[in-house]
Coordinates of C-alpha atoms (C1' of nucleotides) in Angstrom, one line a residue:
Chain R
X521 CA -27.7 28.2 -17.4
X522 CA -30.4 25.9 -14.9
X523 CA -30.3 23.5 -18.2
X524 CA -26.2 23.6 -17.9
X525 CA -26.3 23.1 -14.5
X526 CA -28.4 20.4 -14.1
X527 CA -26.4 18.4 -16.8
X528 CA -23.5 19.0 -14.7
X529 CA -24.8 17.9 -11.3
X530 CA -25.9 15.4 -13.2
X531 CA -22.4 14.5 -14.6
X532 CA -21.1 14.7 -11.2
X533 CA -23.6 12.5 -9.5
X534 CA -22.7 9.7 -12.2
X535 CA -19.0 10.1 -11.4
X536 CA -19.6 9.4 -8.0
X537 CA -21.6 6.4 -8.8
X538 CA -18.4 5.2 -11.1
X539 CA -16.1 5.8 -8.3
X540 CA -18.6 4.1 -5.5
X541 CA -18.5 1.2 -7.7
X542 CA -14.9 1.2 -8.6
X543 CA -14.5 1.2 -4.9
X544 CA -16.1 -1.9 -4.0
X545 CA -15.1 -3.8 -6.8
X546 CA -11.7 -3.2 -6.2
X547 CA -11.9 -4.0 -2.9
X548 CA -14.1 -7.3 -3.3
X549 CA -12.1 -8.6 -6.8
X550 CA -8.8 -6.6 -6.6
X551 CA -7.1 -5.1 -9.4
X552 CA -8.2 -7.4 -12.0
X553 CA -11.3 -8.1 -11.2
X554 CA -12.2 -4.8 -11.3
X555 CA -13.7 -4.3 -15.3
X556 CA -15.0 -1.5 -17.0
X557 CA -18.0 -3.6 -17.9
X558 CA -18.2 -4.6 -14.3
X559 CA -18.7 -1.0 -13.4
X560 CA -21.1 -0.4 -16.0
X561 CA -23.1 -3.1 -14.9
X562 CA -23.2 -2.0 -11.3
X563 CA -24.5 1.3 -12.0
X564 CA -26.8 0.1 -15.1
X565 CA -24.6 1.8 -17.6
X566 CA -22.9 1.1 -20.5
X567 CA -19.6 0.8 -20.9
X568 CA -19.4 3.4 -23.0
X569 CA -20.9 6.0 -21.2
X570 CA -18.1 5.1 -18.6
X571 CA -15.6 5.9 -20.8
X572 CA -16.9 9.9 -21.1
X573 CA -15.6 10.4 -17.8
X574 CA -12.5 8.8 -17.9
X575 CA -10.1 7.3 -20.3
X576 CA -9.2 4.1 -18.6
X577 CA -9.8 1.8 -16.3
X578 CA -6.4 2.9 -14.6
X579 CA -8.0 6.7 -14.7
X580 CA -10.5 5.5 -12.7
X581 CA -8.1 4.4 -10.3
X582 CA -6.4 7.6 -10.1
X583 CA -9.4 9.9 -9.6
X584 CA -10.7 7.5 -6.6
X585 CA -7.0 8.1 -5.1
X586 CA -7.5 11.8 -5.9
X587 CA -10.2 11.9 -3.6
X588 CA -8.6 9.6 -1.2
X589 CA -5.1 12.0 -1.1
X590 CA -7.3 15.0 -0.8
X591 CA -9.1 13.6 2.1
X592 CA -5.7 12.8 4.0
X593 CA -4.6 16.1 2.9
X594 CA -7.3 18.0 4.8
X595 CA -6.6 15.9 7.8
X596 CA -3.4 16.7 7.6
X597 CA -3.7 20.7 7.2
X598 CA -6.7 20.3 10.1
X599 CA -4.1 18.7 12.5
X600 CA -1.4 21.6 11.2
X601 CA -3.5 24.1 12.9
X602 CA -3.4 22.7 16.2
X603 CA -2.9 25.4 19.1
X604 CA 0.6 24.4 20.7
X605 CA 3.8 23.8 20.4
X606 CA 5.7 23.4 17.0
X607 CA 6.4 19.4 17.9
X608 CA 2.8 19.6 19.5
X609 CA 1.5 20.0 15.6
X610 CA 3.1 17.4 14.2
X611 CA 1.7 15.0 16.7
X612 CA -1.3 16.2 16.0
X613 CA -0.8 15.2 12.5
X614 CA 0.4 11.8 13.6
X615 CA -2.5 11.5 15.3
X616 CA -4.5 12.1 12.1
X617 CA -3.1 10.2 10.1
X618 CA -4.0 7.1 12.5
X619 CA -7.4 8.2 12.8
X620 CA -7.7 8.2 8.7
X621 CA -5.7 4.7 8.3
X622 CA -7.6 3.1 11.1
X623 CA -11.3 4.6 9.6
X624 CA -10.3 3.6 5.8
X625 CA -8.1 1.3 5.7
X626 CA -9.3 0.5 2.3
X627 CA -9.1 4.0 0.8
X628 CA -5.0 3.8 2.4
X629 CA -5.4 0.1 0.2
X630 CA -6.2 1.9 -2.9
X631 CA -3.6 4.0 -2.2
X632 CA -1.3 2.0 -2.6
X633 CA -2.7 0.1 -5.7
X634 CA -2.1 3.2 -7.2
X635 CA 1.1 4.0 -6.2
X636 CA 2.6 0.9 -8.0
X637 CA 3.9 1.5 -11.2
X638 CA 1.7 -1.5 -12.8
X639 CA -1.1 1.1 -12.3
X640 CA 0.3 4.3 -12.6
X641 CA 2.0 3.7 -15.9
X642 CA -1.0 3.7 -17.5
X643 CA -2.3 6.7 -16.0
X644 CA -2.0 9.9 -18.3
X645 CA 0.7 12.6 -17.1
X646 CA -2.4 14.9 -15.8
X647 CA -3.6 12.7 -13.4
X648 CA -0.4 11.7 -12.0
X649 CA 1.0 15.3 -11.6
X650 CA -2.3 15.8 -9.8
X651 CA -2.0 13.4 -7.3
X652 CA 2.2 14.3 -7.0
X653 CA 1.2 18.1 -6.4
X654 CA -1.4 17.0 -3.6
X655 CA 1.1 14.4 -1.9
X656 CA 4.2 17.4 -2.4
X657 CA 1.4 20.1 -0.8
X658 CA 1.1 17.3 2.7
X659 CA 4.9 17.6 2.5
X660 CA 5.4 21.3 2.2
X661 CA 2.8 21.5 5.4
X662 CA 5.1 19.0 7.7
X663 CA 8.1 20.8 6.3
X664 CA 6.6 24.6 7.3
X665 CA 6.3 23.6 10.6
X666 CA 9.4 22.2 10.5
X667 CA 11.0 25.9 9.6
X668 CA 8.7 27.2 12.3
X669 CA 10.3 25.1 14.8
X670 CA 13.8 26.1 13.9
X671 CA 12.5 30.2 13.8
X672 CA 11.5 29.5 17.5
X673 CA 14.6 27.8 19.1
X674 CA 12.8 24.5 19.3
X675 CA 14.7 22.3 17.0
X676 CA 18.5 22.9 15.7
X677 CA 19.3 21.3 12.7
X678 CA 22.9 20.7 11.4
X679 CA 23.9 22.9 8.2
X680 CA 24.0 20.2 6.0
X681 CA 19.7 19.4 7.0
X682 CA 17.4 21.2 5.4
X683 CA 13.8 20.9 7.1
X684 CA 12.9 18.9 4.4
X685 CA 15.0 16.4 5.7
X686 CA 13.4 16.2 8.8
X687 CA 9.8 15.6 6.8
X688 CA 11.1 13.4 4.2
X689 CA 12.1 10.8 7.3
X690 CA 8.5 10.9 8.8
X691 CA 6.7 11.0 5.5
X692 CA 9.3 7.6 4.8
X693 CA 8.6 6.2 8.8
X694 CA 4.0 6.8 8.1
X695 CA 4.4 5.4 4.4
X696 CA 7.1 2.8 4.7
X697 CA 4.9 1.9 8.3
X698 CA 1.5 1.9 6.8
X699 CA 2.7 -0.1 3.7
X700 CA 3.8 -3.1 5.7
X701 CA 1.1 -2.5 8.2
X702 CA -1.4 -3.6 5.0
X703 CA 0.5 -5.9 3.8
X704 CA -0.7 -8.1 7.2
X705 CA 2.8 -9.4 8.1
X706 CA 2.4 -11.6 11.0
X707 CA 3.5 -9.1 13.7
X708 CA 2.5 -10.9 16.5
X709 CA 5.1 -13.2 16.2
X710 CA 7.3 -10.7 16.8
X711 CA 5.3 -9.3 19.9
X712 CA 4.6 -5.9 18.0
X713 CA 1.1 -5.9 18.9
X714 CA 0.0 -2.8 17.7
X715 CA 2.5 -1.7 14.5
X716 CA 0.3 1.7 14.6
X717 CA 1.4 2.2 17.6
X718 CA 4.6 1.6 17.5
X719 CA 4.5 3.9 13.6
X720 CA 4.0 6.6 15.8
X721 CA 6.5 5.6 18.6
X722 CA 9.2 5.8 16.0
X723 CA 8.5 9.5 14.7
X724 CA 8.3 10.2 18.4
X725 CA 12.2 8.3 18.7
X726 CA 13.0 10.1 15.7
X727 CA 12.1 14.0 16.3
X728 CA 14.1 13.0 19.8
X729 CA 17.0 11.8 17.9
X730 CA 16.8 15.6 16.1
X731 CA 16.6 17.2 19.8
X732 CA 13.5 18.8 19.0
X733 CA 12.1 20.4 22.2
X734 CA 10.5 19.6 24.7
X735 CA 11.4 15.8 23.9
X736 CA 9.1 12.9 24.5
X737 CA 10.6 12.5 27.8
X738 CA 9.7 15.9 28.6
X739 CA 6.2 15.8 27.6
X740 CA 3.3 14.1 27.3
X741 CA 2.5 13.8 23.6
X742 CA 0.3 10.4 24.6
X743 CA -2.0 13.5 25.7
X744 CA -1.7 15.8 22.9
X745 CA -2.9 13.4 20.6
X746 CA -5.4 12.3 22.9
X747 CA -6.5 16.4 22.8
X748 CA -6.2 16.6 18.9
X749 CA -8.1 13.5 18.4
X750 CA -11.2 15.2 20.5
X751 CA -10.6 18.3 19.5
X752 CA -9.8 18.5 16.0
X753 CA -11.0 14.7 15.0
X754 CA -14.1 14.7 17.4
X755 CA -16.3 13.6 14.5
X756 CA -14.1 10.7 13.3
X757 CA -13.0 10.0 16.5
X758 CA -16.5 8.9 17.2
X759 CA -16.9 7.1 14.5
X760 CA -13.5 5.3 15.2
X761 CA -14.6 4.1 18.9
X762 CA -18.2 4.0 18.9
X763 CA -19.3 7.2 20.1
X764 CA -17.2 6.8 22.8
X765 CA -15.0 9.7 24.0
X766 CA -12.9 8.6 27.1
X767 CA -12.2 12.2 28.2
X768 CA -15.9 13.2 28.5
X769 CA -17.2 9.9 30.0
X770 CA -14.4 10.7 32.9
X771 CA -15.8 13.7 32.9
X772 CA -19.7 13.0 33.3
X773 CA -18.8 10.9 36.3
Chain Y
X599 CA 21.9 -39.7 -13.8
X600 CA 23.7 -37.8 -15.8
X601 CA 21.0 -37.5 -18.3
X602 CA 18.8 -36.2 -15.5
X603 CA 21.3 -33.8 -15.1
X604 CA 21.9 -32.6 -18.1
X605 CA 18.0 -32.0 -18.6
X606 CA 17.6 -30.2 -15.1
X607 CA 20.7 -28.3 -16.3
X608 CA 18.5 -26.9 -19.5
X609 CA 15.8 -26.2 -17.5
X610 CA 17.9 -24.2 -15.0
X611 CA 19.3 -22.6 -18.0
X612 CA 16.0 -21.8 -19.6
X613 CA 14.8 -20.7 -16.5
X614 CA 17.1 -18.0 -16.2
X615 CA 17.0 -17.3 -19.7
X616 CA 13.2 -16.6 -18.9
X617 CA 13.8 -14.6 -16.2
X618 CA 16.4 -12.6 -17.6
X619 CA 13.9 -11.4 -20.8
X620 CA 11.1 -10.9 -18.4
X621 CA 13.9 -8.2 -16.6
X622 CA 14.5 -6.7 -19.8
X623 CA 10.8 -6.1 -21.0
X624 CA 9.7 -5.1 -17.7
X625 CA 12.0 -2.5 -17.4
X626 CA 11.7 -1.5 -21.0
X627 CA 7.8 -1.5 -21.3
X628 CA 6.6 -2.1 -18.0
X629 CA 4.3 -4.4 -16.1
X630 CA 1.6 -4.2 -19.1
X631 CA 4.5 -4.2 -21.8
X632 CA 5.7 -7.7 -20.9
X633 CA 3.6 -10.1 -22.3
X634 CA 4.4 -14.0 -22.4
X635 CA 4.3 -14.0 -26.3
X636 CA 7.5 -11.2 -25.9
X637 CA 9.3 -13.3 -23.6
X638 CA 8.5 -16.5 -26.1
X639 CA 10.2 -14.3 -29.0
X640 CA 13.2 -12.9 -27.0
X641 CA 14.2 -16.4 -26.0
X642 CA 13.1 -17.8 -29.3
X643 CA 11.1 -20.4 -27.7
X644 CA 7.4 -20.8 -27.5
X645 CA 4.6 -19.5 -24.8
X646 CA 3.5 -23.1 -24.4
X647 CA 6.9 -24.0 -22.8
X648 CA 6.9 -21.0 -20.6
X649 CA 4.3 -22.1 -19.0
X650 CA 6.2 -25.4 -18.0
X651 CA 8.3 -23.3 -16.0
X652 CA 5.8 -20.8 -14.3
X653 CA 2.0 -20.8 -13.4
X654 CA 0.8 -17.5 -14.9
X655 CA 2.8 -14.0 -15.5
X656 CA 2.3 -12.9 -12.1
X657 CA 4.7 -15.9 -10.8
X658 CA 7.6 -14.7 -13.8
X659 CA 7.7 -11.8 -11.8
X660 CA 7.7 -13.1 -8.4
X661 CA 10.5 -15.3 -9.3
X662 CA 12.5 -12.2 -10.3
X663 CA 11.7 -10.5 -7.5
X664 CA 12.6 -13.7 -5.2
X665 CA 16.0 -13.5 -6.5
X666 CA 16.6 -10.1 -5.5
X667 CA 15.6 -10.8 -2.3
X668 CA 17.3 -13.2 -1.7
X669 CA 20.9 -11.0 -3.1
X670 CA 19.8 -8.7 -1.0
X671 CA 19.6 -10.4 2.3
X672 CA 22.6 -12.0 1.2
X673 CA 24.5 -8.6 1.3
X674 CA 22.2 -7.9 4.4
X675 CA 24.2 -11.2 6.1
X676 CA 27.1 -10.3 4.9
X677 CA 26.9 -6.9 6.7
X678 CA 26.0 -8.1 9.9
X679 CA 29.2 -9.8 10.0
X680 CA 30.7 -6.8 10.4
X681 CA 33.2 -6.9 13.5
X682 CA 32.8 -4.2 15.7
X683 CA 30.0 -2.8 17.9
X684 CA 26.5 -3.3 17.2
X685 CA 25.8 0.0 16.2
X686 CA 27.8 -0.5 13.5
X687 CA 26.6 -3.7 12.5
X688 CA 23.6 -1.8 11.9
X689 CA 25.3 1.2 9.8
X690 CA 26.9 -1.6 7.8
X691 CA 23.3 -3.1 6.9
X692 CA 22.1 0.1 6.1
X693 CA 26.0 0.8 4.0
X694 CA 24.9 -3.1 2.2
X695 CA 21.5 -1.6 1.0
X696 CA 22.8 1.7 0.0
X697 CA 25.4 0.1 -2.2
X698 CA 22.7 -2.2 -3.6
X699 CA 19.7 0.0 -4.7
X700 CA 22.7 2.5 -6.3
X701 CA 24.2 -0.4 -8.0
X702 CA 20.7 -2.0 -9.1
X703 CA 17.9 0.3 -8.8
X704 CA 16.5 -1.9 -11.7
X705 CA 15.9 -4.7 -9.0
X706 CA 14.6 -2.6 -6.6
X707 CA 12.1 -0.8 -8.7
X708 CA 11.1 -5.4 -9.8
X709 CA 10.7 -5.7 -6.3
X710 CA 7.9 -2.6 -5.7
X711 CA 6.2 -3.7 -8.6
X712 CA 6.0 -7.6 -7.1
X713 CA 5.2 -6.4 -3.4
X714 CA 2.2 -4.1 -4.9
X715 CA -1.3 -6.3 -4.9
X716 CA -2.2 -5.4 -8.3
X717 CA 0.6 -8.3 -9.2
X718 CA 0.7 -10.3 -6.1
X719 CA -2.7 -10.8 -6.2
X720 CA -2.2 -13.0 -9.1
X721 CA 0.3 -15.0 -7.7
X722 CA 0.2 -18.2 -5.9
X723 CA 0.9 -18.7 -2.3
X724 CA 3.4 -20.3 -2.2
X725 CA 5.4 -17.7 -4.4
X726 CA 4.1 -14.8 -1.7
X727 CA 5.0 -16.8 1.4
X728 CA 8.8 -17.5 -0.3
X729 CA 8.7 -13.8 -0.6
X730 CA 7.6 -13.0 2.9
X731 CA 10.0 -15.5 4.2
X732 CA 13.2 -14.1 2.7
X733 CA 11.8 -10.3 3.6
X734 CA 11.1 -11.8 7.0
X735 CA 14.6 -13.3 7.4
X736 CA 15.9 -10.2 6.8
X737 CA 14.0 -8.5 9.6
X738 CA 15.1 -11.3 12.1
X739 CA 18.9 -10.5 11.4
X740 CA 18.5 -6.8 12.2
X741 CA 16.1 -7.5 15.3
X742 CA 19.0 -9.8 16.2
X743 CA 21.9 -6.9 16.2
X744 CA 19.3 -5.1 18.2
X745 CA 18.7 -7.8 20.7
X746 CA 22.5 -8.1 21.3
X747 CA 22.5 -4.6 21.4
X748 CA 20.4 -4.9 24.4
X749 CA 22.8 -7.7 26.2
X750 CA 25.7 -5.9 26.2
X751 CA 24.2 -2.6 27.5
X752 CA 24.3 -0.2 24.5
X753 CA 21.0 -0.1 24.0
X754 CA 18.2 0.3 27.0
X755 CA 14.9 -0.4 25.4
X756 CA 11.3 0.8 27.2
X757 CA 9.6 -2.4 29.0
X758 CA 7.1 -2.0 26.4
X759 CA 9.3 -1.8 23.0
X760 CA 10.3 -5.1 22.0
X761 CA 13.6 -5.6 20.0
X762 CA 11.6 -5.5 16.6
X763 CA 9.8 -2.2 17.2
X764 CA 13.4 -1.2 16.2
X765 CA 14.2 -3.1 13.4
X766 CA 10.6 -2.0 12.0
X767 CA 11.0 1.6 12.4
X768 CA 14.2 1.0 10.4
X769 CA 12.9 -0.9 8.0
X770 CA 10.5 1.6 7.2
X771 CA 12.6 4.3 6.9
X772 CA 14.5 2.2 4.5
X773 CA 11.9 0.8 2.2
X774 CA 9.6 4.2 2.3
X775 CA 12.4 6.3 1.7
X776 CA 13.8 3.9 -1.3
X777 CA 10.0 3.9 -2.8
X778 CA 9.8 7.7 -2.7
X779 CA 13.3 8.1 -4.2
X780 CA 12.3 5.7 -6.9
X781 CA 9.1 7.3 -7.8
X782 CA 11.9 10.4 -8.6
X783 CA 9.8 13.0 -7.1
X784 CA 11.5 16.9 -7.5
X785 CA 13.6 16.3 -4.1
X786 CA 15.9 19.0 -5.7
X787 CA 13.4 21.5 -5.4
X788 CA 13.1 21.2 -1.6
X789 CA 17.1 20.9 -1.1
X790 CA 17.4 17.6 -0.6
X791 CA 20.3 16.7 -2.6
X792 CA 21.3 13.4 -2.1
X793 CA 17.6 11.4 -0.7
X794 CA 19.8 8.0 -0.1
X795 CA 22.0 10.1 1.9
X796 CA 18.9 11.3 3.9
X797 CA 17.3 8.4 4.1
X798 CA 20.6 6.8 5.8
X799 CA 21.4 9.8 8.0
X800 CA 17.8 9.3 9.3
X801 CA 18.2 6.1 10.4
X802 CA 21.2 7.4 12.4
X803 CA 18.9 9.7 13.8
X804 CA 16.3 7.8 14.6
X805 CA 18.9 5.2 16.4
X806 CA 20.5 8.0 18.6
X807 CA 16.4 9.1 19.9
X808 CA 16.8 5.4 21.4
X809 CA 19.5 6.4 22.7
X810 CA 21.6 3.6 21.1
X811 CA 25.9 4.0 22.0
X812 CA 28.1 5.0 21.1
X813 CA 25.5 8.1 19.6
X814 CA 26.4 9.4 15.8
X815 CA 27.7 12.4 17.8
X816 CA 30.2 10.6 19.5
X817 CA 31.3 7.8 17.0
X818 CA 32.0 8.4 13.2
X819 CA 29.6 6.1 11.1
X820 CA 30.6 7.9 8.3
X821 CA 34.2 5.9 8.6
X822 CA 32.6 2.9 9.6
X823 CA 30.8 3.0 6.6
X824 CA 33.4 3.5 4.6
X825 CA 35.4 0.6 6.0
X826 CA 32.1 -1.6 5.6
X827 CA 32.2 -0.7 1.9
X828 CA 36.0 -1.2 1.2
X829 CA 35.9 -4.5 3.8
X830 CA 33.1 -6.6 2.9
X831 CA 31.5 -5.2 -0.7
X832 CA 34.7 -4.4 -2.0
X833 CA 33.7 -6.3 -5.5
X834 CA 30.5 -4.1 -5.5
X835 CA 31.8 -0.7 -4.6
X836 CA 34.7 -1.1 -7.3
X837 CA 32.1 -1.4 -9.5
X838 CA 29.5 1.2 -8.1
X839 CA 32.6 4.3 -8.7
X840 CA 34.1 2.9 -11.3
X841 CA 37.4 0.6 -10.2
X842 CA 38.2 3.8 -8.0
X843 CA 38.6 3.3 -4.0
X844 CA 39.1 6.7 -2.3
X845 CA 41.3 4.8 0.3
X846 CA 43.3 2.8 -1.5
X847 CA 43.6 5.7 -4.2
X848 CA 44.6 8.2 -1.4
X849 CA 47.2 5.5 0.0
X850 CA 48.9 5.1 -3.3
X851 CA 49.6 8.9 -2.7
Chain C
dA929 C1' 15.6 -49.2 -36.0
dC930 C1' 11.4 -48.9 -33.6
dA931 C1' 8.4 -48.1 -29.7
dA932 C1' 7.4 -45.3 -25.7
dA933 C1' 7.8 -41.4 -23.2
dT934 C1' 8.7 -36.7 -22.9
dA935 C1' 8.8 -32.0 -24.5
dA936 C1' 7.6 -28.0 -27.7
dT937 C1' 4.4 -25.8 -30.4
dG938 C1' 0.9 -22.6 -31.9
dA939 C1' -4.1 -22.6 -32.9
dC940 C1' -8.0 -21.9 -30.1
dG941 C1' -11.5 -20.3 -26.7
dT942 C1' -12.1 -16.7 -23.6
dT943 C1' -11.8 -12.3 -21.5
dC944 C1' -11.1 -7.6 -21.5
dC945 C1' -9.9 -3.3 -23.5
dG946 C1' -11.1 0.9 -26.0
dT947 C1' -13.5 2.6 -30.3
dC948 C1' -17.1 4.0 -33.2
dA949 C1' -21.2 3.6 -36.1
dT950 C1' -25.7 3.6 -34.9
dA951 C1' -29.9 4.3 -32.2
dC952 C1' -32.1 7.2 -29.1
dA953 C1' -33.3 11.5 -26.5
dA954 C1' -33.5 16.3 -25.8
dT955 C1' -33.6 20.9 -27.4
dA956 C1' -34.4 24.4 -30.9
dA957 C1' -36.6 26.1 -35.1
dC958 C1' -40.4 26.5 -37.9
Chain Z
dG795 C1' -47.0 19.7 -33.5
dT796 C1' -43.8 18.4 -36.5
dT797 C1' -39.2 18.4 -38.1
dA798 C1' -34.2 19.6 -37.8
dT799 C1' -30.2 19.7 -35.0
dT800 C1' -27.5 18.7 -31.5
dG801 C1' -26.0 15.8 -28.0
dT802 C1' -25.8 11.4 -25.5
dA803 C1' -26.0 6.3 -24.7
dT804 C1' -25.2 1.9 -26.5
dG805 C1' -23.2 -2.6 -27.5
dA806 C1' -21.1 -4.8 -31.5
dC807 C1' -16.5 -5.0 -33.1
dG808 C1' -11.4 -5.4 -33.8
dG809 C1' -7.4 -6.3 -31.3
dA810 C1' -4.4 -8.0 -27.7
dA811 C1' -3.3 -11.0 -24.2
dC812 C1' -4.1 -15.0 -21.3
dG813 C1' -3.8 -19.8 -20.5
dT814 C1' -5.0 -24.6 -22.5
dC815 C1' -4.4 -28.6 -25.0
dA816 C1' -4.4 -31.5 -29.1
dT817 C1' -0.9 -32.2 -32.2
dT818 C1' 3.8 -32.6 -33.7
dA819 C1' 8.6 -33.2 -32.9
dT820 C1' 12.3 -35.0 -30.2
dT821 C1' 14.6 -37.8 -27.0
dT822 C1' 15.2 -42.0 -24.6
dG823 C1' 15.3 -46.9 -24.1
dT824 C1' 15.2 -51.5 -25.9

DNA sequence: ACAAATAATGACGTTCCGTCATACAATAAC
DNA sequence: GTTATTGTATGACGGAACGTCATTATTTGT
């Protein structure tokens, strides 16, 4: 048992080493400069040894986003359980999704290496359905609070909408918005200055256009993000502007 | 002259000869099924002379996917030429797309694979910033409808949301919800029936949260759809339903 | 008909993948 | 403490693809 389990941790510690340096190389050389041997070199393995944990290089891709989805995931269910009002929680998610893009933009990168098809197709059924099941489970959490909010009289939708209509939209506006965001068009031409910003401004436009109550004119959802952030993201937060929380430095004055 | 002609004429020719093999494999084996010695075979010339015509693999594909672009900001032109209010300028655009991704989801699923890194990456500048310029073009002809939008009072935007906020938060919707339909996730098993008609009828959503008139509530898009599709793609949506026009067939009646 | 220029070819060097026989280490048995 | 057994790490190897380039073939011009 102690003799299994120290085998294991020390499987699972060498996994992370594979990822770390999967990481980095794929951010410093891109997809194809990012070689098995390469890996093996960084953590003074060989190649084979790599290839007991995963079965290809595009494997090793997939297991990094894994971790990446899982992270945004928990973010995502953190912000769902925001005290408020139905509309309240999915600004909080908004909000959350920010934080994570603006603290790792590379892991959101990697994301979308993996999304493509060139990766993916390489990828064995397993890992993909993994990393569908955890992206479908983010949906399922947008689209419960979606049926709250029609439960409590907050949001109508026509017959015709099922609440997973109203998700699928935002899930397109974040993705589609993030996608293009990384893809560093050169926005200030077109004086969008912050195209996070105005991600966000458009699933605020959009839950508006559904009537769902009280509507951004209504209320100030600038402020429940700003609660969320320091409330449910005070640790990242932090991080995010230098251990500098606006709402308490007011205070201490 | 006409020797130089002729020759450029082959090489046009070849070109698309090229491209249209590189189309076939891709879609048939995918990114790491089409290999320059395939190509070579299917258009029973040799790798050497491929290479006359492009740089490296990556730029085959970007050459595809410039072409597709480029149709489809064609039919994105063509809609905006649409006579009527702006509003529906807009629904036409988004009528143009619809009838091109149904008609050629082949060319859509080419231009994800291009716009991912792992291929771009590969490929030169000059191929990337044709891209971005076509995709960009695009862009400026929506932010356009939206600026005249603007002028003649339909639309009242915030002080601080420029015309292209607009045109991004559509184009988001569009291209995240196009690259989630493609990636055919189980949409069935949340009741979404038709995702392009969601995708759509959230851009009609998100256009009346900016309040833009006449609202879908008070104007049928559906119809001005329909007149977009039988007006200016006639060619295309004979061929999308099979040489059947509803109107037309409920005229004959 | 022959020389000059232009184009096509596929063999070659290189890189990377993924496998597997072999070498090495750890545990168990005697 | 030595030997057997089991498990783990290694890098040499075959194969596939890339992109190049010397050679061969074809076209053009005189």
């Amino acid at each position: 048992m102690e003799a299994l389990t120290r085998k294991q941790r020390e499987l699972i510690e060498r996994e992370d080493l594979i990822l770390q340096a999967a990481h980095d190389l794929l951010l410093e050389r891109g997809y194809h400069g990012l070689t098995m041997e390469r890996i093996a070199k960084a953590i003074e393995y060989s190649k084979g040894t790599i290839y007991q944990h995963f079965r290809c290089k595009e494997e090793v891709i997939s297991a990094l986003a894994s971790r990446y989805l899982e992270k945004q995931l928990a973010m995502t269910e953190r912000a769902a359980s925001y005290e408020g009002r139905t509309r309240e929680r999915i600004a909080a998610i908004g909000e959350g999704l920010e934080i994570f893009i603006r603290l790792h933009p590379d892991e959101v990168r990697i994301l979308q290496i993996i999304k493509s098809e060139t990766v993916s197709e390489k990828a064995s059924e397993e890992c993909q359905a993994a990393m569908k099941a955890v992206e479908f489970q983010a949906m399922a959490t947008v689209a419960a609070i979606v049926h709250a909010a029609v439960l409590d009289g907050d949001l109508e939708l026509a017959p015709d909408t099922p609440p997973e209509a109203v998700s699928f939209g935002l899930w397109a506006i974040v993705s589609g918005g993030h996608a293009n965001i990384l893809r560093d068009l050169p926005f200030q031409e077109v004086r969008i200055g912050d195209p996070y910003a105005v991600t966000m401004n458009t699933c605020d436009i959009l839950l508006d256009g559904y009537g769902w109550r009280p509507l951004s004119t209504e209320w100030d959802y600038a402020r429940t993000r700003e609660r969320a952030r320091w409330t449910l993201f005070a640790k990242e937060a932090r991080r995010l502007c230098g251990e500098e929380c606006p709402v308490r430095a007011a205070e201490a004055r």
